[in-house]
mmCIF file of C-alpha atoms in Angstrom:
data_model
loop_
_atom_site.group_PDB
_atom_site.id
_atom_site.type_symbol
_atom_site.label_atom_id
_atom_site.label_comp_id
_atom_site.label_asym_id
_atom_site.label_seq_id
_atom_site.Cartn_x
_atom_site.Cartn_y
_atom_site.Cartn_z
ATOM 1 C CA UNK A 1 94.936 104.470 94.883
ATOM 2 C CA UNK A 2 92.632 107.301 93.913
ATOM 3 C CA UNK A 3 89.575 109.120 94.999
ATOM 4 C CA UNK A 4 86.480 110.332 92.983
ATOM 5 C CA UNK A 5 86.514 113.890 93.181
ATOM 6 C CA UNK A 6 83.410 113.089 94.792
ATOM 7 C CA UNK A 7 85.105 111.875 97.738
ATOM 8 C CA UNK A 8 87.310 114.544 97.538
ATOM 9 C CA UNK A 9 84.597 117.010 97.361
ATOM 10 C CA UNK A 10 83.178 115.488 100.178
ATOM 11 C CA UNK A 11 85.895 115.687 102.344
ATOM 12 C CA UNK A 12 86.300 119.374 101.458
ATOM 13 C CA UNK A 13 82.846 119.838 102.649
ATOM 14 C CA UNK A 14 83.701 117.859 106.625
ATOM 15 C CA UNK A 15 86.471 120.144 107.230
ATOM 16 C CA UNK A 16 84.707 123.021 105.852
ATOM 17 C CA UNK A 17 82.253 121.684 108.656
ATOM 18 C CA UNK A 18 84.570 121.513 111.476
ATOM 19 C CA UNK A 19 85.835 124.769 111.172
ATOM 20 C CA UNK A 20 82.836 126.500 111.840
ATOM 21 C CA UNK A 21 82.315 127.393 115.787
ATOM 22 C CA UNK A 22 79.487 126.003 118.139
ATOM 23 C CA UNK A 23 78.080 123.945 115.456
ATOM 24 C CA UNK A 24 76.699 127.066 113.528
ATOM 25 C CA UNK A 25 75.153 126.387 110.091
ATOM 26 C CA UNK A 26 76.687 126.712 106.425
ATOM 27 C CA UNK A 27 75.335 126.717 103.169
ATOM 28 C CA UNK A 28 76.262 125.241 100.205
ATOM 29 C CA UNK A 29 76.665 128.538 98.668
ATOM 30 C CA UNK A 30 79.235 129.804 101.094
ATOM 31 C CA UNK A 31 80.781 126.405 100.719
ATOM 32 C CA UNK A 32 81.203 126.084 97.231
ATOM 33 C CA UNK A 33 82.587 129.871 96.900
ATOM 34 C CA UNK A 34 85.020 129.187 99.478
ATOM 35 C CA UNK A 35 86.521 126.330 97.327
ATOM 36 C CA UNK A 36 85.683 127.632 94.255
ATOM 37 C CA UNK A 37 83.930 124.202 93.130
ATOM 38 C CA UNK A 38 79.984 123.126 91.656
ATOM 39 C CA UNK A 39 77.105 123.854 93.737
ATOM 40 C CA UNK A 40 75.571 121.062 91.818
ATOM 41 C CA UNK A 41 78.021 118.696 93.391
ATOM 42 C CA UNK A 42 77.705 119.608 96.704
ATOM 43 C CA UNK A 43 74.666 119.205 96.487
ATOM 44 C CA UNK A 44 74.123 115.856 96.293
ATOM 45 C CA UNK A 45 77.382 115.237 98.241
ATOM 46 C CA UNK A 46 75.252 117.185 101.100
ATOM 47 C CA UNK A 47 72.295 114.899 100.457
ATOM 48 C CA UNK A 48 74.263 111.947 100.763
ATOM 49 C CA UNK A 49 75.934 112.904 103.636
ATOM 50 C CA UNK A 50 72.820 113.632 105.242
ATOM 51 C CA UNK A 51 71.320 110.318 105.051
ATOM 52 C CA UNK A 52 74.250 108.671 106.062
ATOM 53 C CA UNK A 53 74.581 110.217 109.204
ATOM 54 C CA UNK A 54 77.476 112.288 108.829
ATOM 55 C CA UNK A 55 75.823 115.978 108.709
ATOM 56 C CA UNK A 56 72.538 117.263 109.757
ATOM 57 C CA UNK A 57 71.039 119.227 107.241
ATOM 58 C CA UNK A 58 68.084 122.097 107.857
ATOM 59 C CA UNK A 59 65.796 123.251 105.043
ATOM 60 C CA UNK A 60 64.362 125.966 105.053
ATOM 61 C CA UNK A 61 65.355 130.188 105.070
ATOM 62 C CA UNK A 62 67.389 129.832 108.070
ATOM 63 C CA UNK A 63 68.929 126.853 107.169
ATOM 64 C CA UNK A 64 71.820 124.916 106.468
ATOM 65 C CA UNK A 65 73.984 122.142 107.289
ATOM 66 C CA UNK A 66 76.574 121.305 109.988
ATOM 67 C CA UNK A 67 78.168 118.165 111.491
ATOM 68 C CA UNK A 68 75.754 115.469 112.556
ATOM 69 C CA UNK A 69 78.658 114.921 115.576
ATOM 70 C CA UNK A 70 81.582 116.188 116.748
ATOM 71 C CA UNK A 71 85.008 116.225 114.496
ATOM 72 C CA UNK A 72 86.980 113.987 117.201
ATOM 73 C CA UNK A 73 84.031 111.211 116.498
ATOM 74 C CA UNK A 74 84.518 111.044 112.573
ATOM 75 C CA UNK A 75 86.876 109.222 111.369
ATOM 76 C CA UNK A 76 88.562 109.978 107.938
ATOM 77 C CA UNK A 77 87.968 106.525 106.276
ATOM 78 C CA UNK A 78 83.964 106.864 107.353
ATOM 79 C CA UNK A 79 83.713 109.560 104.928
ATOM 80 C CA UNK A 80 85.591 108.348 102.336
ATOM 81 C CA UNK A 81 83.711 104.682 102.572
ATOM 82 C CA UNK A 82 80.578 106.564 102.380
ATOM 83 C CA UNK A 83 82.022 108.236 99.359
ATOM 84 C CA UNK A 84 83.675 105.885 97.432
ATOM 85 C CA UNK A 85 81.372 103.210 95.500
ATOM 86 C CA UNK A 86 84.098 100.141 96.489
ATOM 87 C CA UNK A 87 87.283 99.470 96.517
ATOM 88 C CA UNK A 88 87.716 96.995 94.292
ATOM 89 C CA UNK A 89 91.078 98.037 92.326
ATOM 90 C CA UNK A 90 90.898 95.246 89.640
ATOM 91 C CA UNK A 91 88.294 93.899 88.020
ATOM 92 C CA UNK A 92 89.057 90.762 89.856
ATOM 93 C CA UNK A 93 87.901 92.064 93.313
ATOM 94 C CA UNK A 94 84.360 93.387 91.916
ATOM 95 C CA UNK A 95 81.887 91.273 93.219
ATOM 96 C CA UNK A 96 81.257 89.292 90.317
ATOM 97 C CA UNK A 97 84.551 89.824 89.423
ATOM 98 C CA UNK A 98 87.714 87.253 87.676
ATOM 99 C CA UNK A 99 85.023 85.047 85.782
ATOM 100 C CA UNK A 100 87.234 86.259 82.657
ATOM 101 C CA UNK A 101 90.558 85.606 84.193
ATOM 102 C CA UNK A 102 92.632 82.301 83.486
ATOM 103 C CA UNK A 103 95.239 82.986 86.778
ATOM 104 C CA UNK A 104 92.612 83.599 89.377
ATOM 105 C CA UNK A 105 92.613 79.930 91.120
ATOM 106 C CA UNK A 106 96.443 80.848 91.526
ATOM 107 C CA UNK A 107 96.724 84.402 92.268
ATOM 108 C CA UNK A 108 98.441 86.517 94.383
ATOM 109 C CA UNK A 109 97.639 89.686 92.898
ATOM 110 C CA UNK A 110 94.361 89.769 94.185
ATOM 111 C CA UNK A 111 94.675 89.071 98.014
ATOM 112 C CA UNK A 112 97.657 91.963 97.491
ATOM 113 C CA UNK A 113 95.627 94.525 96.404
ATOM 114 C CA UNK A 114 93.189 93.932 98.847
ATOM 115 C CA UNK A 115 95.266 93.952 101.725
ATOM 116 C CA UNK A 116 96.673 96.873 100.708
ATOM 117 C CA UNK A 117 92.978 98.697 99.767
ATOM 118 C CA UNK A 118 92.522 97.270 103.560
ATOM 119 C CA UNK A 119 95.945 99.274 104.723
ATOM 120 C CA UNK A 120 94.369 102.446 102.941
ATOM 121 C CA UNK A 121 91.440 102.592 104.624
ATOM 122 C CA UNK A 122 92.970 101.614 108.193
ATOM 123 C CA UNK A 123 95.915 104.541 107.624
ATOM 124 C CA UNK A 124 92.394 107.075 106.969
ATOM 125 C CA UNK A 125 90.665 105.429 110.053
ATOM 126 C CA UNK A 126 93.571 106.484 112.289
ATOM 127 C CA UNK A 127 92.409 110.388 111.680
ATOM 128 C CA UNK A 128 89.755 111.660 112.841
ATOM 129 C CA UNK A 129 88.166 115.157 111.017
ATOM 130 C CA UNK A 130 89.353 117.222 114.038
ATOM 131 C CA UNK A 131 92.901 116.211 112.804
ATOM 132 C CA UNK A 132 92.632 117.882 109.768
ATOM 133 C CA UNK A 133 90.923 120.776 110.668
ATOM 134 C CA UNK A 134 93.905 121.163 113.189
ATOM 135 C CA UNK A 135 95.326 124.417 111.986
ATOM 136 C CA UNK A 136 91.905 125.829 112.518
ATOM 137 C CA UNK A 137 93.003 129.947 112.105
ATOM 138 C CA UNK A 138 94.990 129.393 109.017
ATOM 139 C CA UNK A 139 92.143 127.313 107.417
ATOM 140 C CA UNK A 140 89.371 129.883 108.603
ATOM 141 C CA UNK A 141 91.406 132.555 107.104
ATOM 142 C CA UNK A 142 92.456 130.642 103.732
ATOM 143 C CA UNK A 143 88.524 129.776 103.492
ATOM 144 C CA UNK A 144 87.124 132.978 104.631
ATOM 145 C CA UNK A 145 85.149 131.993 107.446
ATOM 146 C CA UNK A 146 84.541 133.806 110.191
ATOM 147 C CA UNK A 147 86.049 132.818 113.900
ATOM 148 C CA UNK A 148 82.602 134.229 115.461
ATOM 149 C CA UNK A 149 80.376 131.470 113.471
ATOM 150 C CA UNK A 150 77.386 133.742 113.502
ATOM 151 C CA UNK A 151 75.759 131.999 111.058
ATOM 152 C CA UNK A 152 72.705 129.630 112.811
ATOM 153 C CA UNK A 153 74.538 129.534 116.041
ATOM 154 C CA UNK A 154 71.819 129.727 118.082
ATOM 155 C CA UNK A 155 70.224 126.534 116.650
ATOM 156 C CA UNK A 156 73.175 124.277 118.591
ATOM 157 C CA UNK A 157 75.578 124.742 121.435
#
């Protein structure tokens, strides 16, 4: 199994999230020089997010983005179904998928892959974002941000 880099970008972007304090703001810009990765991307990663539910974006000169809830209430597979355009790891398991194939009334394959897709997702569901931001000070540090979070933290507790 393998992500988009969108998913991965997007994940990136969570924990970036849950490391800042009191719910303070970020940019994109800070975000994307932290990881060294596209603006561009984040961009619409960011939008999507947004209307998803998973961050709360501000416009605006003062603004930014943060979590749309706190890290112990997002689970890992949330953002990566939000991500990820299916799971359908053969043709086969597309929606309108094994019309071409001759085995399908007899496979196996099929019902495998899915229930291991299934296993995938239910491994990712068992963390939550505050799990992986768990070594908090070595991630700040390795990302550059700042314990204070001065950034927007009067906006949010």
């Amino acid at each position: 199994m393998r992500l988009t880099v969108y998913s991965d970008y997007a994940l990136r972007l969570m924990m970036y999230l849950g490391l800042r304090k009191g719910g303070s703001l970020s940019t994109i810009d800070e975000v994307a020089a932290a990881y060294h990765i596209s603006k561009a991307h984040l961009m619409k990663i960011t939008h999507e997010l947004g209307q998803k539910g998973l961050i709360e974006t501000i416009r605006g000169r003062q603004g930014g983005m943060r979590l749309a809830r706190e890290a112990t209430a997002i689970r890992v597979g949330d953002i990566v179904r939000a991500c990820e355009p299916d799971f359908a790891l053969v043709p086969c398991m597309e929606p309108e998928g094994g019309k071409g194939c001759v085995v399908l009334p007899a496979c196996i394959l099929k019902r495998a892959l899915a229930t291991a897709a299934a296993a995938f997702l239910e491994v990712l569901d068992g963390y939550t974002l505050a799990d992986l931001v768990g070594p908090a000070i070595a991630l700040r540090q390795l990302l550059g941000i700042e314990n204070s979070g001065a950034l927007g933290s009067a906006l949010k507790p």
